[in-house]
Coordinates of C-alpha atoms in Angstrom, one line a residue:
M30 CA -4.0 -10.0 -12.7
L31 CA -7.6 -11.3 -11.9
K32 CA -6.0 -14.4 -10.8
T33 CA -3.6 -13.0 -8.2
L34 CA -6.6 -10.8 -6.9
L35 CA -9.3 -13.5 -6.6
K36 CA -6.9 -15.5 -4.7
E37 CA -7.5 -13.2 -1.8
V38 CA -11.2 -13.8 -1.6
K39 CA -10.6 -17.0 0.7
E40 CA -13.0 -17.5 3.2
Y41 CA -15.7 -15.1 1.5
K42 CA -16.3 -17.9 -1.6
R43 CA -19.3 -19.2 -0.2
V44 CA -21.0 -15.6 0.0
S45 CA -19.6 -14.7 -3.3
I46 CA -21.5 -17.7 -4.9
V47 CA -24.6 -17.4 -3.0
T48 CA -25.0 -13.4 -3.8
P49 CA -25.4 -14.2 -7.7
V50 CA -27.9 -16.9 -6.7
F51 CA -30.3 -14.7 -4.4
M52 CA -29.9 -11.9 -7.5
I53 CA -31.4 -14.8 -10.1
V54 CA -34.0 -15.6 -7.5
E55 CA -35.1 -11.7 -7.3
V56 CA -34.8 -11.3 -11.2
L57 CA -37.3 -14.3 -11.7
M58 CA -39.8 -12.9 -9.2
E59 CA -39.9 -9.6 -10.8
T60 CA -40.5 -11.5 -14.4
L61 CA -43.3 -13.0 -12.8
I62 CA -45.2 -10.3 -11.6
P63 CA -45.9 -8.7 -15.0
F64 CA -46.8 -12.0 -16.4
L65 CA -49.2 -12.8 -13.3
M66 CA -50.6 -8.9 -13.7
A67 CA -51.6 -9.5 -17.3
S68 CA -53.5 -12.8 -16.3
I69 CA -55.5 -10.8 -13.3
I70 CA -56.5 -8.2 -16.0
D71 CA -57.4 -10.8 -18.9
E72 CA -59.0 -13.5 -16.5
G73 CA -60.1 -11.8 -13.7
V74 CA -60.6 -8.0 -14.0
N75 CA -62.1 -8.4 -17.8
A76 CA -64.1 -11.7 -17.1
G77 CA -65.4 -10.5 -13.6
N78 CA -63.8 -13.6 -11.8
M79 CA -63.0 -12.5 -8.3
Q80 CA -61.9 -16.0 -7.4
H81 CA -59.1 -16.1 -10.1
I82 CA -58.0 -12.2 -8.9
Y83 CA -57.3 -13.3 -5.4
K84 CA -55.8 -16.6 -6.3
V85 CA -53.3 -14.9 -8.6
G86 CA -53.1 -11.7 -6.4
G87 CA -52.0 -14.3 -3.6
I88 CA -49.3 -15.8 -5.7
M89 CA -47.8 -12.1 -6.7
V90 CA -47.6 -11.4 -3.2
V91 CA -45.7 -14.2 -2.4
A92 CA -43.5 -13.7 -5.6
A93 CA -42.8 -9.8 -4.3
A94 CA -42.3 -11.2 -0.9
V95 CA -39.8 -14.0 -2.6
G96 CA -38.2 -11.3 -4.7
L97 CA -37.5 -8.7 -1.6
F98 CA -36.1 -11.3 0.7
A99 CA -33.8 -12.4 -2.2
G100 CA -32.9 -8.8 -2.7
L101 CA -32.2 -8.1 0.8
A102 CA -30.0 -11.3 1.1
G103 CA -28.4 -10.7 -2.0
G104 CA -27.4 -6.9 -0.8
R105 CA -26.4 -8.5 2.5
F106 CA -24.2 -11.2 1.2
G107 CA -22.9 -9.1 -1.6
A108 CA -21.7 -6.2 1.0
K109 CA -20.1 -9.0 3.2
A110 CA -18.3 -10.6 0.2
S111 CA -17.2 -7.3 -1.2
A112 CA -15.8 -5.7 2.5
G113 CA -14.3 -9.1 3.1
F114 CA -12.2 -9.2 -0.3
A115 CA -11.1 -5.7 0.3
K116 CA -10.1 -6.4 3.8
N117 CA -8.1 -9.4 2.4
L118 CA -6.8 -7.3 -0.3
R119 CA -5.1 -4.8 2.1
E120 CA -3.7 -7.3 4.5
A121 CA -2.2 -9.0 1.6
M122 CA -0.5 -6.1 0.2
F123 CA 0.4 -5.0 3.8
N124 CA 2.0 -8.5 4.6
H125 CA 3.6 -8.3 1.2
I126 CA 5.2 -5.1 1.8
Q127 CA 6.7 -6.5 5.3
S128 CA 8.6 -9.0 3.1
F129 CA 10.1 -6.6 0.7
S130 CA 13.6 -5.9 0.7
F131 CA 15.0 -2.1 0.7
A132 CA 15.2 -2.6 -3.2
N133 CA 11.5 -3.5 -3.6
I134 CA 10.4 -0.5 -1.5
D135 CA 12.4 1.9 -3.8
H136 CA 10.3 0.6 -6.5
F137 CA 7.2 2.4 -5.0
S138 CA 6.5 5.9 -3.3
T139 CA 4.8 5.7 0.0
A140 CA 2.2 8.1 -1.5
G141 CA 1.5 5.3 -4.2
L142 CA 1.3 2.6 -1.5
V143 CA -1.3 4.3 0.5
T144 CA -3.1 4.9 -2.5
R145 CA -3.2 1.4 -3.6
M146 CA -4.2 0.2 0.1
T147 CA -7.1 3.0 0.3
T148 CA -8.6 4.4 -3.2
D149 CA -7.7 1.6 -5.3
V150 CA -8.9 -1.2 -3.2
T151 CA -12.3 0.9 -2.6
N152 CA -12.5 0.7 -6.5
V153 CA -11.9 -2.7 -6.5
Q154 CA -14.5 -3.3 -3.8
N155 CA -17.1 -1.3 -5.6
A156 CA -16.5 -3.4 -9.0
Y157 CA -16.6 -6.5 -7.2
M158 CA -19.8 -5.6 -5.3
M159 CA -21.3 -4.8 -8.9
T160 CA -20.2 -8.0 -10.4
L161 CA -21.5 -10.0 -8.0
R162 CA -25.0 -8.3 -7.7
M163 CA -25.8 -6.0 -11.1
F164 CA -23.4 -8.1 -13.5
T165 CA -25.7 -10.9 -12.5
R166 CA -29.1 -9.1 -12.3
A167 CA -28.9 -7.0 -15.3
P168 CA -28.2 -9.8 -18.1
A169 CA -30.5 -12.0 -16.3
S170 CA -33.2 -9.7 -16.0
M171 CA -32.8 -8.5 -19.7
I172 CA -32.7 -12.1 -21.0
C173 CA -35.6 -13.2 -18.7
A174 CA -37.8 -10.3 -19.6
M175 CA -37.0 -10.5 -23.5
V176 CA -38.2 -14.1 -23.5
M177 CA -41.3 -13.4 -21.6
A178 CA -42.1 -10.5 -24.4
F179 CA -41.5 -12.8 -26.8
A180 CA -43.5 -15.6 -25.5
I181 CA -46.3 -12.9 -25.5
N182 CA -45.9 -11.2 -28.7
A183 CA -42.9 -11.9 -30.9
R184 CA -43.8 -8.8 -33.1
L185 CA -43.9 -6.2 -30.5
A186 CA -40.9 -7.5 -28.5
S187 CA -38.7 -7.2 -31.8
I188 CA -38.8 -3.3 -31.0
Y189 CA -37.1 -3.9 -27.8
L190 CA -34.7 -6.2 -29.5
V191 CA -34.1 -3.3 -32.1
A192 CA -34.0 -0.9 -29.5
V193 CA -31.1 -3.2 -27.6
I194 CA -29.2 -3.3 -30.2
I195 CA -29.1 0.5 -30.9
L196 CA -28.5 1.7 -27.5
G197 CA -26.3 -1.1 -26.7
T198 CA -24.0 0.3 -29.4
I199 CA -24.1 3.8 -28.4
L200 CA -23.5 3.1 -25.1
F201 CA -20.6 1.1 -26.1
F202 CA -19.1 4.2 -27.4
I203 CA -19.8 6.0 -24.6
I204 CA -18.2 4.0 -22.1
R205 CA -15.2 3.3 -24.3
H206 CA -14.2 7.1 -24.2
A207 CA -15.5 7.6 -20.4
T208 CA -13.5 4.7 -19.4
A209 CA -10.0 6.0 -21.1
Y210 CA -10.6 9.3 -18.8
F211 CA -11.3 7.3 -15.6
R212 CA -8.0 5.3 -16.2
Q213 CA -6.0 8.4 -16.1
A214 CA -7.6 9.6 -13.0
F215 CA -6.8 7.2 -10.4
P216 CA -3.0 7.4 -10.6
K217 CA -3.2 11.3 -10.2
Y218 CA -4.2 10.2 -6.7
D219 CA -0.6 9.2 -6.2
D220 CA 0.4 13.1 -6.7
L221 CA -2.7 14.3 -4.2
N222 CA -1.8 11.8 -1.3
A223 CA 2.2 12.6 -1.8
S224 CA 1.5 16.4 -1.6
V225 CA -0.7 15.6 1.9
Q226 CA 2.0 13.4 2.9
E227 CA 5.1 15.8 2.4
N228 CA 3.3 18.9 3.6
V229 CA 2.0 17.0 6.9
S230 CA 5.3 15.4 7.9
A231 CA 7.3 18.7 7.0
I232 CA 4.9 21.1 8.6
R233 CA 7.7 22.6 10.7
V234 CA 9.5 23.5 7.9
V235 CA 6.7 24.8 6.1
K236 CA 5.7 27.0 8.9
A237 CA 9.1 28.2 9.4
Y238 CA 9.9 29.2 5.7
V239 CA 6.2 30.6 5.6
R240 CA 5.6 28.3 2.7
E241 CA 1.5 27.7 3.1
E242 CA 0.8 29.2 0.2
Q243 CA 3.0 27.5 -2.2
E244 CA 1.9 24.2 -0.4
T245 CA -1.7 25.1 -0.8
S246 CA -1.2 25.9 -4.2
K247 CA 0.7 22.4 -5.1
F248 CA -2.2 20.7 -3.4
Q249 CA -4.7 22.8 -5.4
K250 CA -2.8 21.7 -8.7
A251 CA -3.1 18.0 -7.9
S252 CA -6.7 18.2 -7.1
E253 CA -7.6 20.4 -10.1
N254 CA -5.8 17.6 -12.1
I255 CA -8.1 15.2 -10.5
Y256 CA -11.3 17.2 -11.0
R257 CA -10.5 17.6 -15.1
I258 CA -9.9 14.3 -15.8
F259 CA -13.5 13.3 -13.7
V260 CA -15.4 16.3 -15.7
K261 CA -14.2 15.0 -19.0
A262 CA -15.2 11.6 -18.0
E263 CA -18.5 12.4 -16.5
R264 CA -19.5 14.4 -19.6
N265 CA -19.4 11.3 -21.6
V266 CA -21.4 9.3 -19.0
I267 CA -24.1 11.9 -18.4
F268 CA -25.5 10.9 -22.1
N269 CA -26.5 7.5 -20.6
A270 CA -29.6 8.8 -18.9
P271 CA -31.1 11.1 -21.6
L272 CA -30.2 8.2 -24.0
M273 CA -31.9 5.6 -21.7
M274 CA -35.4 7.8 -21.3
T275 CA -35.4 8.6 -24.9
T276 CA -35.8 5.2 -25.8
V277 CA -37.8 4.0 -23.3
Y278 CA -40.2 6.7 -24.1
T279 CA -39.8 5.9 -27.8
C280 CA -40.5 2.2 -27.2
I281 CA -43.4 2.9 -25.0
I282 CA -44.9 4.8 -27.7
L283 CA -44.6 2.6 -30.4
I284 CA -45.8 -0.5 -28.3
S285 CA -48.8 1.4 -27.2
W286 CA -49.9 2.6 -30.7
L287 CA -49.0 -0.6 -32.4
G288 CA -50.5 -2.5 -29.1
A289 CA -53.9 -0.5 -29.5
K290 CA -54.3 -1.4 -33.0
M291 CA -53.9 -5.2 -32.0
I292 CA -56.2 -5.1 -29.1
I293 CA -58.8 -3.5 -31.6
S294 CA -58.0 -6.4 -34.1
S295 CA -58.2 -8.9 -31.2
T296 CA -54.8 -10.1 -31.7
L297 CA -53.6 -8.8 -28.2
T298 CA -55.3 -8.7 -24.8
T299 CA -55.2 -5.6 -22.7
G300 CA -53.3 -7.4 -20.1
E301 CA -50.7 -8.6 -22.3
L302 CA -50.2 -4.9 -23.5
M303 CA -49.7 -4.0 -20.0
S304 CA -47.0 -6.8 -19.4
L305 CA -45.1 -5.8 -22.5
L306 CA -45.0 -2.1 -21.0
A307 CA -43.6 -3.3 -17.7
Y308 CA -40.9 -5.7 -19.5
C309 CA -39.9 -2.7 -21.6
M310 CA -39.0 -0.7 -18.5
N311 CA -36.9 -4.1 -17.6
I312 CA -35.0 -4.9 -20.6
L313 CA -33.9 -1.3 -21.3
S314 CA -33.1 -0.5 -17.5
S315 CA -31.0 -3.7 -17.0
L316 CA -29.1 -2.5 -20.5
M317 CA -28.4 0.9 -18.4
M318 CA -27.4 -1.1 -15.6
L319 CA -25.3 -3.0 -17.4
S320 CA -23.5 -0.3 -19.0
M321 CA -22.7 1.2 -15.7
V322 CA -21.0 -1.7 -14.5
F323 CA -18.9 -1.7 -17.2
V324 CA -18.0 1.8 -16.5
M325 CA -17.3 0.7 -13.0
I326 CA -15.2 -2.3 -13.8
S327 CA -13.6 -0.3 -16.6
M328 CA -12.5 2.2 -13.9
S329 CA -11.4 -0.3 -11.3
T330 CA -9.1 -2.1 -14.2
A331 CA -6.3 0.3 -13.3
S332 CA -6.7 0.0 -9.7
M333 CA -6.8 -3.6 -10.2
Q334 CA -3.3 -3.4 -12.1
R335 CA -1.9 -1.2 -9.2
I336 CA -2.9 -3.6 -6.7
S337 CA -1.4 -6.8 -8.4
E338 CA 1.7 -4.8 -9.2
V339 CA 2.5 -4.7 -5.2
L340 CA 1.1 -8.6 -4.5
N341 CA 3.3 -9.8 -7.8
E342 CA 6.4 -7.8 -6.9
E343 CA 8.7 -10.6 -5.7
S344 CA 11.4 -9.7 -2.8
D345 CA 15.1 -10.0 -3.8
L346 CA 15.9 -11.2 -0.7
H347 CA 15.1 -15.0 -0.1
N348 CA 15.8 -17.4 2.8
P349 CA 18.3 -20.2 1.7
A350 CA 16.7 -23.8 1.4
D351 CA 18.5 -24.7 4.4
P352 CA 19.1 -21.7 6.3
V353 CA 21.6 -21.2 9.4
F354 CA 19.8 -20.2 12.6
E355 CA 22.7 -19.2 15.0
V356 CA 25.2 -16.4 14.3
K357 CA 28.1 -17.6 16.5
D358 CA 30.0 -14.0 17.0
G359 CA 30.6 -10.4 15.8
R360 CA 33.2 -11.2 12.9
I361 CA 32.5 -9.4 9.7
E362 CA 34.4 -9.9 6.5
F363 CA 33.9 -8.3 3.2
K364 CA 35.3 -10.1 0.4
N365 CA 35.8 -8.3 -3.1
V366 CA 32.7 -6.9 -2.4
E367 CA 30.8 -4.4 -5.2
F368 CA 27.2 -3.2 -4.7
A369 CA 24.8 -1.3 -7.3
Y370 CA 21.3 -0.5 -5.7
K371 CA 20.3 -1.3 -9.3
K372 CA 21.4 -4.3 -11.2
D373 CA 21.8 -3.0 -14.6
S374 CA 23.5 0.1 -13.1
K375 CA 26.7 1.1 -14.6
E376 CA 28.5 2.6 -11.9
P377 CA 28.5 0.4 -8.6
V378 CA 27.8 2.5 -5.3
L379 CA 30.5 0.2 -3.6
T380 CA 33.6 -0.8 -5.3
D381 CA 36.5 -3.5 -4.4
I382 CA 35.4 -3.5 -0.7
N383 CA 38.0 -6.1 1.4
L384 CA 37.9 -5.8 5.2
K385 CA 38.0 -7.9 8.4
I386 CA 36.6 -7.0 11.5
R387 CA 37.3 -8.8 14.7
S388 CA 34.3 -9.8 16.9
G389 CA 34.0 -7.3 19.7
E390 CA 35.8 -4.4 17.9
T391 CA 34.5 -1.0 17.9
I392 CA 34.8 0.4 14.2
G393 CA 34.6 4.0 13.3
I394 CA 33.4 4.8 9.8
I395 CA 33.7 8.1 8.7
G396 CA 33.7 9.9 5.2
G397 CA 32.0 12.6 3.2
T398 CA 28.2 12.5 2.2
G399 CA 27.6 10.4 -0.6
S400 CA 30.9 8.1 0.2
A401 CA 28.7 4.9 0.9
K402 CA 29.0 4.9 4.6
T403 CA 25.1 3.7 4.9
S404 CA 25.5 1.3 2.1
L405 CA 28.6 -0.4 3.7
V406 CA 26.8 -1.2 7.0
N407 CA 23.6 -2.0 5.0
L408 CA 25.0 -5.2 3.9
V409 CA 26.0 -6.5 6.9
S410 CA 22.0 -7.3 8.0
R411 CA 21.2 -7.7 4.4
L412 CA 19.1 -5.2 4.0
Y413 CA 20.4 -5.3 0.5
D414 CA 22.3 -8.2 -1.1
V415 CA 25.9 -7.5 -2.8
T416 CA 26.1 -7.4 -6.3
K417 CA 29.3 -9.1 -6.5
G418 CA 31.7 -10.7 -3.7
E419 CA 30.4 -11.8 -0.3
V420 CA 29.9 -10.6 3.1
L421 CA 30.5 -13.0 6.0
V422 CA 29.2 -12.6 9.7
G423 CA 30.3 -14.9 12.2
G424 CA 32.4 -16.8 9.7
R425 CA 29.1 -17.6 7.3
N426 CA 27.9 -15.6 3.9
V427 CA 25.0 -13.6 5.3
R428 CA 23.2 -15.4 2.2
E429 CA 23.5 -18.8 4.0
Y430 CA 21.4 -17.4 7.3
D431 CA 17.7 -17.2 8.1
M432 CA 17.0 -13.4 7.7
E433 CA 15.3 -13.1 11.0
S434 CA 17.9 -14.9 12.9
L435 CA 20.8 -12.8 11.3
R436 CA 18.7 -9.5 11.9
N437 CA 17.7 -10.3 15.3
Q438 CA 22.0 -10.6 15.8
V439 CA 22.2 -7.2 14.2
A440 CA 20.9 -4.3 15.7
V441 CA 20.8 -1.4 13.5
V442 CA 20.1 2.6 14.6
L443 CA 19.3 4.1 11.6
Q444 CA 20.3 7.6 10.2
K445 CA 16.3 8.5 10.3
N446 CA 15.4 8.0 13.9
V447 CA 12.1 6.6 14.0
L448 CA 9.8 6.3 17.0
F449 CA 6.3 4.9 17.4
S450 CA 3.2 6.4 19.1
G451 CA 3.1 4.8 22.5
T452 CA 4.7 5.0 25.9
I453 CA 8.6 5.1 26.2
L454 CA 8.6 1.5 27.5
E455 CA 6.6 0.3 24.6
N456 CA 8.9 2.1 21.8
L457 CA 11.8 0.3 23.8
R458 CA 10.3 -3.2 23.8
W459 CA 10.4 -3.0 19.9
G460 CA 14.1 -4.3 20.7
N461 CA 12.8 -7.2 22.9
K462 CA 9.0 -7.4 23.5
N463 CA 9.9 -9.7 26.5
A464 CA 12.1 -7.1 28.2
T465 CA 11.6 -6.2 31.7
D466 CA 11.2 -3.0 33.2
E467 CA 14.6 -3.2 34.6
E468 CA 16.1 -4.3 31.4
C469 CA 14.6 -1.4 29.8
I470 CA 16.1 0.9 32.5
E471 CA 19.6 -0.6 32.1
A472 CA 19.6 0.0 28.4
C473 CA 18.6 3.6 28.9
K474 CA 21.2 3.9 31.0
L475 CA 23.8 2.7 28.7
A476 CA 22.6 5.1 25.8
C477 CA 22.4 7.9 28.5
A478 CA 18.7 8.3 28.2
D479 CA 17.7 7.8 31.7
E480 CA 18.8 11.0 32.5
F481 CA 16.2 13.0 30.6
I482 CA 13.5 10.1 31.2
E483 CA 13.6 10.5 34.7
R484 CA 12.9 14.5 34.2
F485 CA 9.4 13.4 32.7
P486 CA 6.4 13.6 35.0
K487 CA 5.3 9.9 34.3
K488 CA 9.0 8.7 33.5
Y489 CA 9.0 5.5 31.5
E490 CA 5.2 5.8 30.7
T491 CA 5.6 9.0 29.1
Y492 CA 3.5 8.9 25.8
I493 CA 5.5 9.6 22.7
E494 CA 3.6 11.2 19.8
Q495 CA 3.7 10.0 16.3
G496 CA 7.2 10.1 14.8
G497 CA 8.5 11.2 18.4
T498 CA 7.5 15.1 18.1
N499 CA 7.3 15.7 21.6
V500 CA 10.9 14.6 22.3
S501 CA 14.1 16.3 20.8
G502 CA 16.4 15.1 18.2
G503 CA 19.1 13.9 20.8
Q504 CA 16.6 12.4 23.0
K505 CA 15.2 10.7 20.3
Q506 CA 18.5 9.3 19.0
R507 CA 19.3 8.1 22.7
L508 CA 15.9 6.0 23.0
C509 CA 16.6 4.5 19.6
I510 CA 19.9 3.4 20.7
A511 CA 18.3 2.0 24.0
R512 CA 15.8 0.1 21.9
A513 CA 18.8 -1.4 19.7
I514 CA 20.7 -2.5 22.8
L515 CA 17.9 -4.3 24.5
K516 CA 18.2 -6.6 21.5
K517 CA 21.6 -7.6 23.0
P518 CA 22.9 -8.1 19.7
K519 CA 26.5 -9.6 18.6
I520 CA 26.6 -6.7 16.0
L521 CA 25.6 -3.1 17.0
I522 CA 25.6 -0.4 14.1
L523 CA 25.0 3.5 14.8
D524 CA 24.5 4.9 11.4
D525 CA 25.5 8.6 12.8
S526 CA 23.0 8.0 15.6
T527 CA 24.5 10.5 18.0
S528 CA 24.7 13.5 15.2
A529 CA 22.0 15.5 17.5
V530 CA 23.9 14.5 20.8
D531 CA 26.3 16.8 22.7
T532 CA 30.1 15.9 22.9
A533 CA 30.0 14.9 26.6
T534 CA 26.9 12.5 26.2
D535 CA 28.5 11.1 23.1
A536 CA 31.5 10.4 24.9
K537 CA 29.3 8.8 27.7
I538 CA 27.7 6.4 25.7
R539 CA 30.9 5.3 23.8
R540 CA 32.6 4.7 27.6
A541 CA 29.4 2.5 28.4
F542 CA 29.6 0.4 25.2
R543 CA 33.3 0.1 25.9
K544 CA 32.6 -1.3 29.4
E545 CA 29.2 -2.8 29.3
V546 CA 28.9 -4.6 25.9
P547 CA 32.5 -5.6 25.3
D548 CA 31.5 -8.5 23.2
T549 CA 29.4 -7.0 20.9
T550 CA 31.1 -5.8 17.6
K551 CA 30.3 -1.8 17.1
L552 CA 30.1 -0.1 13.8
I553 CA 29.9 3.8 14.7
I554 CA 29.3 5.9 11.7
A555 CA 30.3 9.5 12.2
Q556 CA 30.8 13.0 10.9
R557 CA 32.9 14.1 13.8
V558 CA 36.1 12.9 14.1
S559 CA 36.0 12.9 18.1
S560 CA 33.0 10.2 18.0
V561 CA 35.2 7.7 16.3
Q562 CA 38.9 8.7 17.5
D563 CA 38.7 6.2 20.5
A564 CA 37.6 3.4 18.3
D565 CA 39.8 0.1 17.8
R566 CA 40.0 0.9 14.6
I567 CA 38.5 3.6 11.7
I568 CA 37.4 3.3 8.0
V569 CA 37.8 6.1 5.8
M570 CA 35.2 5.9 2.9
D571 CA 35.6 8.0 -0.2
E572 CA 33.3 7.6 -3.4
G573 CA 32.4 4.3 -2.5
R574 CA 35.9 2.9 -1.8
I575 CA 37.9 2.2 1.4
N576 CA 40.4 5.0 1.3
G577 CA 42.2 4.3 4.7
F578 CA 41.6 1.6 7.7
G579 CA 43.6 1.8 11.0
T580 CA 43.8 3.4 14.4
H581 CA 43.5 7.2 14.8
E582 CA 47.2 7.5 15.2
E583 CA 47.8 5.5 11.9
L584 CA 45.5 7.5 9.9
L585 CA 46.8 10.7 11.3
E586 CA 49.9 9.7 9.9
T587 CA 49.2 7.7 6.5
N588 CA 45.9 9.1 5.6
E589 CA 45.9 12.7 3.9
I590 CA 41.8 13.1 4.0
Y591 CA 41.7 11.8 7.8
R592 CA 44.3 14.2 8.9
E593 CA 43.1 17.1 6.9
V594 CA 39.8 17.2 8.5
Y595 CA 40.7 16.4 11.8
E596 CA 43.1 19.0 11.9
S597 CA 40.3 21.5 10.7
Q598 CA 37.9 19.8 13.1
T599 CA 40.4 20.5 16.3
Q600 CA 40.5 24.2 15.0
G601 CA 36.9 24.2 14.3
G602 CA 34.6 24.0 11.4
G603 CA 36.2 21.1 9.4
D604 CA 34.0 18.4 7.8
F605 CA 34.7 15.3 5.7
D606 CA 33.3 17.0 2.6
E607 CA 35.9 19.3 2.5
K608 CA 38.4 16.9 1.0
A609 CA 42.2 17.3 1.6
G610 CA 43.7 19.7 -0.8
E611 CA 40.8 21.7 -1.8

C-alpha cells in the first residue's frame, strides 16, 4: 500500500527529503537555547559578568534566528511536498480510471470515487505533512531534550523518563480506541456524497414528486452517522490535553521541589534548574505532538487503503503485444459467444450468439427490456470482453486490435446520452477534434439537428449547460448522433438513440444514413418496430439469445414475438416486453 502511494511523490522527492532536515535543525536550535540560558544565569547574571551575557545572548539570538528560518523553511517545503503529493495522487487516480473497462468501473460507486479523490486524498495529504514535519520534529525534540536533561542532572531527568513511559502507555490506549472510530468514519463519506449526487442529478424528479423532505432526511441520516462516529472518537482524543497538562505540572512541581533542595545543597545551579524546566515542556509536548501524529496517520490509514484500491485495480482489457491498428471494414461476426458481467457468474447474460453482418449493412436490434441488446453491441467496440467465443470486426478478433484504433472506428451513441458543458461545436468535436465548422454542420444535417440549432440565437455557439439540461431529450439525442457521425466510423451503433425523437424525424435520420453513409455498418437498437423495419436485417433478442434474424417480411412470417409486437404497435400500444401469447 505505502509503496503504491509513495510512487506518486515523484518530482517532490527533493522537498520531501529537505523538510525533515530543516525540522531537525529547528529542534537543535530549540534544544540549544535553554542550555545557553543556563549559562547566562550561572556564569553571567550570578557572576555579574556582562561580557558573558552579551556573548551568549548574541549566540542565543543567532540560534533563535536559525531556528526560525529552519521552521519557516520546513513549513514551506513541507506544504509544497504534501500538496504536490496530493496533486499527483489525484492525477494518478483520474488517469488510472480512464484506463478502466466498464467491468472495472462497476467495482466502484461514483460517490466512492469522488470521496477517494477528495476527502481521502486530503487525509493522506495531512498525514504526509505531519509525517515530514511533526513525525521528525517530535521524536528529535524529545530525544535531544532528554539527552540534554540527563547531561545536566541524571537524577532529576529520570522524572521525565518515568513520566514519558506512563504518559506514552496511556496515550497508546487512547489512540488505539480513537483510531478504531476514525477508520469507521471515512467510508461513511461515500454515503454522504452518494446522497448529494443522487439528489442533485435527479433534482427535477425530486421536485416533481415533492420529495424534498425525504431527501433531506436521507442526507441528515448520512451526516448524522459521520457526526456520531467523530463524537465517539473525539471523546477519546480529548483526554490527551488534560492528561498532558497534569503530567507537565506534576513534573514541574517535582523538579522545582527536588531542584530547590539540590540548589540549597549546592549540587544544582539555578540556571540548570531553569533549563530542566524548559526541557520538561519540550519532552512532554513532543510526546503529545507524537501522539497526535499517530492519530492522524491512523485516521489516514483507511484513506490510504481506499486510494491504493483504485491505483492497484488492473483493467480487465489490455492491448495485445503486437496490436493491429487498421480496421479494414465494417464486417462483424460473433462466433459461439457467451458473455457474463462477472467471471464467476453462473448465468451468462448472452448465450450461444452466432451472427454474421456484412460491411455497410443496416441491422436493427429489437427485444424486450433485459434481453441483452446493449450487452451485445458493447462487445463490438470491446467495452467488455466475451467470456467464451470470439467477436470479429473487419475479419479480425477484436482482442487483436489496438483498443484506441478499434474504438475510433466504432462510434457508439449510448442509451444514456451525455453532453458536456461548452458550446454545441465543442460538444460535436468530441467526435473529431479537428473537424471544421462545415463538417460539424453537415453531421448535424444528417442527424436532423440543424433544424433546431438554427433557431437558437447563437446557433452553433449556443452554450450547453452541464449534462445538456438546456436542451430537450430529443435534441440531446440528435446532437449525440451528429457527434458520432463526425468520427466517420466504419461501424455506427445507435443504442435506442432515437427514443425521444418523433417518428417523422426518426425516419429522416434513417433515410439520411442510407443515402449519405452507405459504407458504414449501422446497428440500431430500438423499441419501435417502425425504427428498424426498413433495415437490411433485424435481430430479435430474447433473454440473452437470438430469437430471430432476418428481414422485416421474413420475421413477420417466421417469428412469433416480432409478429405479435408489430401487430400490437400498428394497432397502438404494443411493446416488446409484452411477449407473444401472454
